[in-house]
Amino acid sequence: MPACNCHIACTPTTPIPPRYRKALWAALVINAVMFAVEIVGGLQSGSVSLLADAVDFAGDAANYGISLAVLAMGLTWRARAALLKGMTMAGFGVFVFARTIWVAFSGVTPEPLTMGAIGLLALLANGLVALMLYAFRDGDANMRSVWLCSRNDAIGNVAVMLATAGVFGTGLGWPDFVVAAMMAGLALSSGISVVRQVRQELSQRPAELIHADQIHSTEQIQR
């Protein structure tokens, strides 16, 4: 019997680390709470970057829930879930671009103190999630998409803090708009990256994928 040296075929039979499941549950709760906080803060402050980050929190909470749902499934289903998440990230990027353009033309200047306080809280929350998921960043497309979500959030919150300083210093809204556009670009590029990896995983050695998923399903039934 030849040695197993195919990452794609071996992945489904590799047990999911209990730490990963716990980290996903913690990330799900944190993101759901921060979604509510940033929606309120974004509306009160008039900040498009906070609203964009709130939508991102909502999307990430849903993505973590999907990841938890497919953990016990084979790589094919996990890859399909990652495909959905990649498309969601890309769609989020398009939405934020559109929202930024609309707010920029409306002439709204956000309130920087509320932006800063909530942005700092979001940065701490996302930093914690990113730290918990860092060890799983080089896994399959599903694990990678989860890591990219947490990484993008932490980067986005640093950018929100910079936007807060810019709005406070200039009294204008353009720093907020620039940061929102950057967050949109990051989400779009990450979504495309995940979709490409999913396509690669599903296209390489499909027979081995099917065989590995069958083995995985048999093991689940035996348990």
PDB file of N, CA and C in Angstrom, residues 116-166:
ATOM      1  N   GLY A 116     -13.759  55.704  18.059  1.00  0.00           N
ATOM      2  CA  GLY A 116     -12.544  55.232  18.703  1.00  0.00           C
ATOM      3  C   GLY A 116     -12.815  54.217  19.794  1.00  0.00           C
ATOM      4  N   ALA A 117     -13.810  54.486  20.638  1.00  0.00           N
ATOM      5  CA  ALA A 117     -14.108  53.587  21.755  1.00  0.00           C
ATOM      6  C   ALA A 117     -14.561  52.213  21.257  1.00  0.00           C
ATOM      7  N   ILE A 118     -15.484  52.215  20.297  1.00  0.00           N
ATOM      8  CA  ILE A 118     -15.993  50.945  19.781  1.00  0.00           C
ATOM      9  C   ILE A 118     -14.945  50.257  18.911  1.00  0.00           C
ATOM     10  N   GLY A 119     -14.176  51.046  18.164  1.00  0.00           N
ATOM     11  CA  GLY A 119     -13.111  50.468  17.352  1.00  0.00           C
ATOM     12  C   GLY A 119     -12.075  49.756  18.202  1.00  0.00           C
ATOM     13  N   LEU A 120     -11.731  50.337  19.355  1.00  0.00           N
ATOM     14  CA  LEU A 120     -10.761  49.710  20.254  1.00  0.00           C
ATOM     15  C   LEU A 120     -11.317  48.413  20.828  1.00  0.00           C
ATOM     16  N   LEU A 121     -12.591  48.434  21.226  1.00  0.00           N
ATOM     17  CA  LEU A 121     -13.225  47.223  21.749  1.00  0.00           C
ATOM     18  C   LEU A 121     -13.248  46.119  20.691  1.00  0.00           C
ATOM     19  N   ALA A 122     -13.572  46.498  19.457  1.00  0.00           N
ATOM     20  CA  ALA A 122     -13.608  45.519  18.363  1.00  0.00           C
ATOM     21  C   ALA A 122     -12.217  44.966  18.068  1.00  0.00           C
ATOM     22  N   LEU A 123     -11.203  45.825  18.160  1.00  0.00           N
ATOM     23  CA  LEU A 123      -9.825  45.373  17.925  1.00  0.00           C
ATOM     24  C   LEU A 123      -9.412  44.332  18.962  1.00  0.00           C
ATOM     25  N   LEU A 124      -9.745  44.573  20.228  1.00  0.00           N
ATOM     26  CA  LEU A 124      -9.418  43.615  21.280  1.00  0.00           C
ATOM     27  C   LEU A 124     -10.141  42.284  21.045  1.00  0.00           C
ATOM     28  N   ALA A 125     -11.420  42.366  20.651  1.00  0.00           N
ATOM     29  CA  ALA A 125     -12.202  41.153  20.411  1.00  0.00           C
ATOM     30  C   ALA A 125     -11.629  40.355  19.241  1.00  0.00           C
ATOM     31  N   ASN A 126     -11.339  41.042  18.143  1.00  0.00           N
ATOM     32  CA  ASN A 126     -10.829  40.350  16.964  1.00  0.00           C
ATOM     33  C   ASN A 126      -9.398  39.860  17.156  1.00  0.00           C
ATOM     34  N   GLY A 127      -8.621  40.596  17.921  1.00  0.00           N
ATOM     35  CA  GLY A 127      -7.275  40.142  18.231  1.00  0.00           C
ATOM     36  C   GLY A 127      -7.301  38.830  19.005  1.00  0.00           C
ATOM     37  N   LEU A 128      -8.241  38.714  19.934  1.00  0.00           N
ATOM     38  CA  LEU A 128      -8.385  37.483  20.705  1.00  0.00           C
ATOM     39  C   LEU A 128      -8.791  36.315  19.807  1.00  0.00           C
ATOM     40  N   VAL A 129      -9.754  36.560  18.910  1.00  0.00           N
ATOM     41  CA  VAL A 129     -10.208  35.508  17.993  1.00  0.00           C
ATOM     42  C   VAL A 129      -9.071  35.083  17.061  1.00  0.00           C
ATOM     43  N   ALA A 130      -8.360  36.059  16.504  1.00  0.00           N
ATOM     44  CA  ALA A 130      -7.243  35.746  15.602  1.00  0.00           C
ATOM     45  C   ALA A 130      -6.169  34.935  16.316  1.00  0.00           C
ATOM     46  N   LEU A 131      -5.907  35.251  17.573  1.00  0.00           N
ATOM     47  CA  LEU A 131      -4.910  34.522  18.348  1.00  0.00           C
ATOM     48  C   LEU A 131      -5.345  33.073  18.565  1.00  0.00           C
ATOM     49  N   MET A 132      -6.639  32.875  18.840  1.00  0.00           N
ATOM     50  CA  MET A 132      -7.148  31.520  19.061  1.00  0.00           C
ATOM     51  C   MET A 132      -7.069  30.668  17.796  1.00  0.00           C
ATOM     52  N   LEU A 133      -7.258  31.296  16.638  1.00  0.00           N
ATOM     53  CA  LEU A 133      -7.327  30.546  15.379  1.00  0.00           C
ATOM     54  C   LEU A 133      -5.994  30.514  14.618  1.00  0.00           C
ATOM     55  N   TYR A 134      -4.986  31.184  15.134  1.00  0.00           N
ATOM     56  CA  TYR A 134      -3.710  31.298  14.422  1.00  0.00           C
ATOM     57  C   TYR A 134      -3.092  29.928  14.133  1.00  0.00           C
ATOM     58  N   ALA A 135      -3.199  29.013  15.058  1.00  0.00           N
ATOM     59  CA  ALA A 135      -2.565  27.698  14.906  1.00  0.00           C
ATOM     60  C   ALA A 135      -3.173  26.878  13.781  1.00  0.00           C
ATOM     61  N   PHE A 136      -4.374  27.265  13.305  1.00  0.00           N
ATOM     62  CA  PHE A 136      -5.078  26.480  12.292  1.00  0.00           C
ATOM     63  C   PHE A 136      -5.093  27.173  10.932  1.00  0.00           C
ATOM     64  N   ARG A 137      -4.223  28.155  10.736  1.00  0.00           N
ATOM     65  CA  ARG A 137      -4.255  28.966   9.525  1.00  0.00           C
ATOM     66  C   ARG A 137      -3.811  28.206   8.282  1.00  0.00           C
ATOM     67  N   ASP A 138      -3.044  27.117   8.441  1.00  0.00           N
ATOM     68  CA  ASP A 138      -2.515  26.375   7.298  1.00  0.00           C
ATOM     69  C   ASP A 138      -3.281  25.085   7.027  1.00  0.00           C
ATOM     70  N   GLY A 139      -4.517  24.994   7.500  1.00  0.00           N
ATOM     71  CA  GLY A 139      -5.326  23.805   7.268  1.00  0.00           C
ATOM     72  C   GLY A 139      -5.962  23.812   5.892  1.00  0.00           C
ATOM     73  N   ASP A 140      -7.079  23.080   5.743  1.00  0.00           N
ATOM     74  CA  ASP A 140      -7.762  23.020   4.455  1.00  0.00           C
ATOM     75  C   ASP A 140      -8.448  24.348   4.159  1.00  0.00           C
ATOM     76  N   ALA A 141      -9.165  24.406   3.037  1.00  0.00           N
ATOM     77  CA  ALA A 141      -9.783  25.665   2.620  1.00  0.00           C
ATOM     78  C   ALA A 141     -10.759  26.180   3.662  1.00  0.00           C
ATOM     79  N   ASN A 142     -11.458  25.274   4.334  1.00  0.00           N
ATOM     80  CA  ASN A 142     -12.411  25.693   5.352  1.00  0.00           C
ATOM     81  C   ASN A 142     -11.704  26.362   6.526  1.00  0.00           C
ATOM     82  N   MET A 143     -10.628  25.715   7.018  1.00  0.00           N
ATOM     83  CA  MET A 143      -9.864  26.308   8.118  1.00  0.00           C
ATOM     84  C   MET A 143      -9.212  27.619   7.688  1.00  0.00           C
ATOM     85  N   ARG A 144      -8.701  27.644   6.461  1.00  0.00           N
ATOM     86  CA  ARG A 144      -8.039  28.852   5.969  1.00  0.00           C
ATOM     87  C   ARG A 144      -9.020  30.008   5.869  1.00  0.00           C
ATOM     88  N   SER A 145     -10.249  29.737   5.425  1.00  0.00           N
ATOM     89  CA  SER A 145     -11.236  30.804   5.300  1.00  0.00           C
ATOM     90  C   SER A 145     -11.591  31.378   6.668  1.00  0.00           C
ATOM     91  N   VAL A 146     -11.645  30.508   7.685  1.00  0.00           N
ATOM     92  CA  VAL A 146     -11.924  30.965   9.052  1.00  0.00           C
ATOM     93  C   VAL A 146     -10.799  31.862   9.550  1.00  0.00           C
ATOM     94  N   TRP A 147      -9.561  31.442   9.305  1.00  0.00           N
ATOM     95  CA  TRP A 147      -8.418  32.252   9.722  1.00  0.00           C
ATOM     96  C   TRP A 147      -8.403  33.596   9.008  1.00  0.00           C
ATOM     97  N   LEU A 148      -8.670  33.590   7.701  1.00  0.00           N
ATOM     98  CA  LEU A 148      -8.667  34.837   6.939  1.00  0.00           C
ATOM     99  C   LEU A 148      -9.735  35.803   7.457  1.00  0.00           C
ATOM    100  N   CYS A 149     -10.880  35.270   7.843  1.00  0.00           N
ATOM    101  CA  CYS A 149     -11.925  36.128   8.409  1.00  0.00           C
ATOM    102  C   CYS A 149     -11.428  36.843   9.656  1.00  0.00           C
ATOM    103  N   SER A 150     -10.821  36.076  10.560  1.00  0.00           N
ATOM    104  CA  SER A 150     -10.347  36.666  11.817  1.00  0.00           C
ATOM    105  C   SER A 150      -9.194  37.636  11.568  1.00  0.00           C
ATOM    106  N   ARG A 151      -8.303  37.282  10.653  1.00  0.00           N
ATOM    107  CA  ARG A 151      -7.177  38.171  10.336  1.00  0.00           C
ATOM    108  C   ARG A 151      -7.666  39.481   9.731  1.00  0.00           C
ATOM    109  N   ASN A 152      -8.612  39.387   8.793  1.00  0.00           N
ATOM    110  CA  ASN A 152      -9.140  40.584   8.153  1.00  0.00           C
ATOM    111  C   ASN A 152      -9.808  41.502   9.165  1.00  0.00           C
ATOM    112  N   ASP A 153     -10.504  40.910  10.125  1.00  0.00           N
ATOM    113  CA  ASP A 153     -11.179  41.718  11.138  1.00  0.00           C
ATOM    114  C   ASP A 153     -10.176  42.502  11.980  1.00  0.00           C
ATOM    115  N   ALA A 154      -9.106  41.830  12.400  1.00  0.00           N
ATOM    116  CA  ALA A 154      -8.102  42.514  13.217  1.00  0.00           C
ATOM    117  C   ALA A 154      -7.438  43.648  12.437  1.00  0.00           C
ATOM    118  N   ILE A 155      -7.102  43.389  11.175  1.00  0.00           N
ATOM    119  CA  ILE A 155      -6.514  44.436  10.332  1.00  0.00           C
ATOM    120  C   ILE A 155      -7.500  45.576  10.139  1.00  0.00           C
ATOM    121  N   GLY A 156      -8.756  45.211   9.909  1.00  0.00           N
ATOM    122  CA  GLY A 156      -9.780  46.232   9.708  1.00  0.00           C
ATOM    123  C   GLY A 156      -9.960  47.126  10.920  1.00  0.00           C
ATOM    124  N   ASN A 157      -9.867  46.552  12.124  1.00  0.00           N
ATOM    125  CA  ASN A 157     -10.035  47.356  13.324  1.00  0.00           C
ATOM    126  C   ASN A 157      -8.866  48.312  13.545  1.00  0.00           C
ATOM    127  N   VAL A 158      -7.657  47.886  13.194  1.00  0.00           N
ATOM    128  CA  VAL A 158      -6.517  48.806  13.247  1.00  0.00           C
ATOM    129  C   VAL A 158      -6.767  49.977  12.303  1.00  0.00           C
ATOM    130  N   ALA A 159      -7.300  49.659  11.122  1.00  0.00           N
ATOM    131  CA  ALA A 159      -7.601  50.710  10.148  1.00  0.00           C
ATOM    132  C   ALA A 159      -8.689  51.644  10.654  1.00  0.00           C
ATOM    133  N   VAL A 160      -9.679  51.106  11.356  1.00  0.00           N
ATOM    134  CA  VAL A 160     -10.743  51.944  11.919  1.00  0.00           C
ATOM    135  C   VAL A 160     -10.157  52.914  12.935  1.00  0.00           C
ATOM    136  N   MET A 161      -9.202  52.456  13.739  1.00  0.00           N
ATOM    137  CA  MET A 161      -8.565  53.344  14.715  1.00  0.00           C
ATOM    138  C   MET A 161      -7.804  54.464  14.004  1.00  0.00           C
ATOM    139  N   LEU A 162      -7.146  54.136  12.888  1.00  0.00           N
ATOM    140  CA  LEU A 162      -6.458  55.162  12.111  1.00  0.00           C
ATOM    141  C   LEU A 162      -7.455  56.151  11.516  1.00  0.00           C
ATOM    142  N   ALA A 163      -8.589  55.627  11.058  1.00  0.00           N
ATOM    143  CA  ALA A 163      -9.634  56.504  10.514  1.00  0.00           C
ATOM    144  C   ALA A 163     -10.168  57.438  11.597  1.00  0.00           C
ATOM    145  N   THR A 164     -10.307  56.925  12.812  1.00  0.00           N
ATOM    146  CA  THR A 164     -10.764  57.745  13.931  1.00  0.00           C
ATOM    147  C   THR A 164      -9.815  58.920  14.170  1.00  0.00           C
ATOM    148  N   ALA A 165      -8.525  58.619  14.155  1.00  0.00           N
ATOM    149  CA  ALA A 165      -7.535  59.681  14.341  1.00  0.00           C
ATOM    150  C   ALA A 165      -7.610  60.695  13.212  1.00  0.00           C
ATOM    151  N   GLY A 166      -7.827  60.200  11.981  1.00  0.00           N
ATOM    152  CA  GLY A 166      -7.928  61.105  10.842  1.00  0.00           C
ATOM    153  C   GLY A 166      -9.142  62.001  10.904  1.00  0.00           C
TER     154      GLY A 166
END
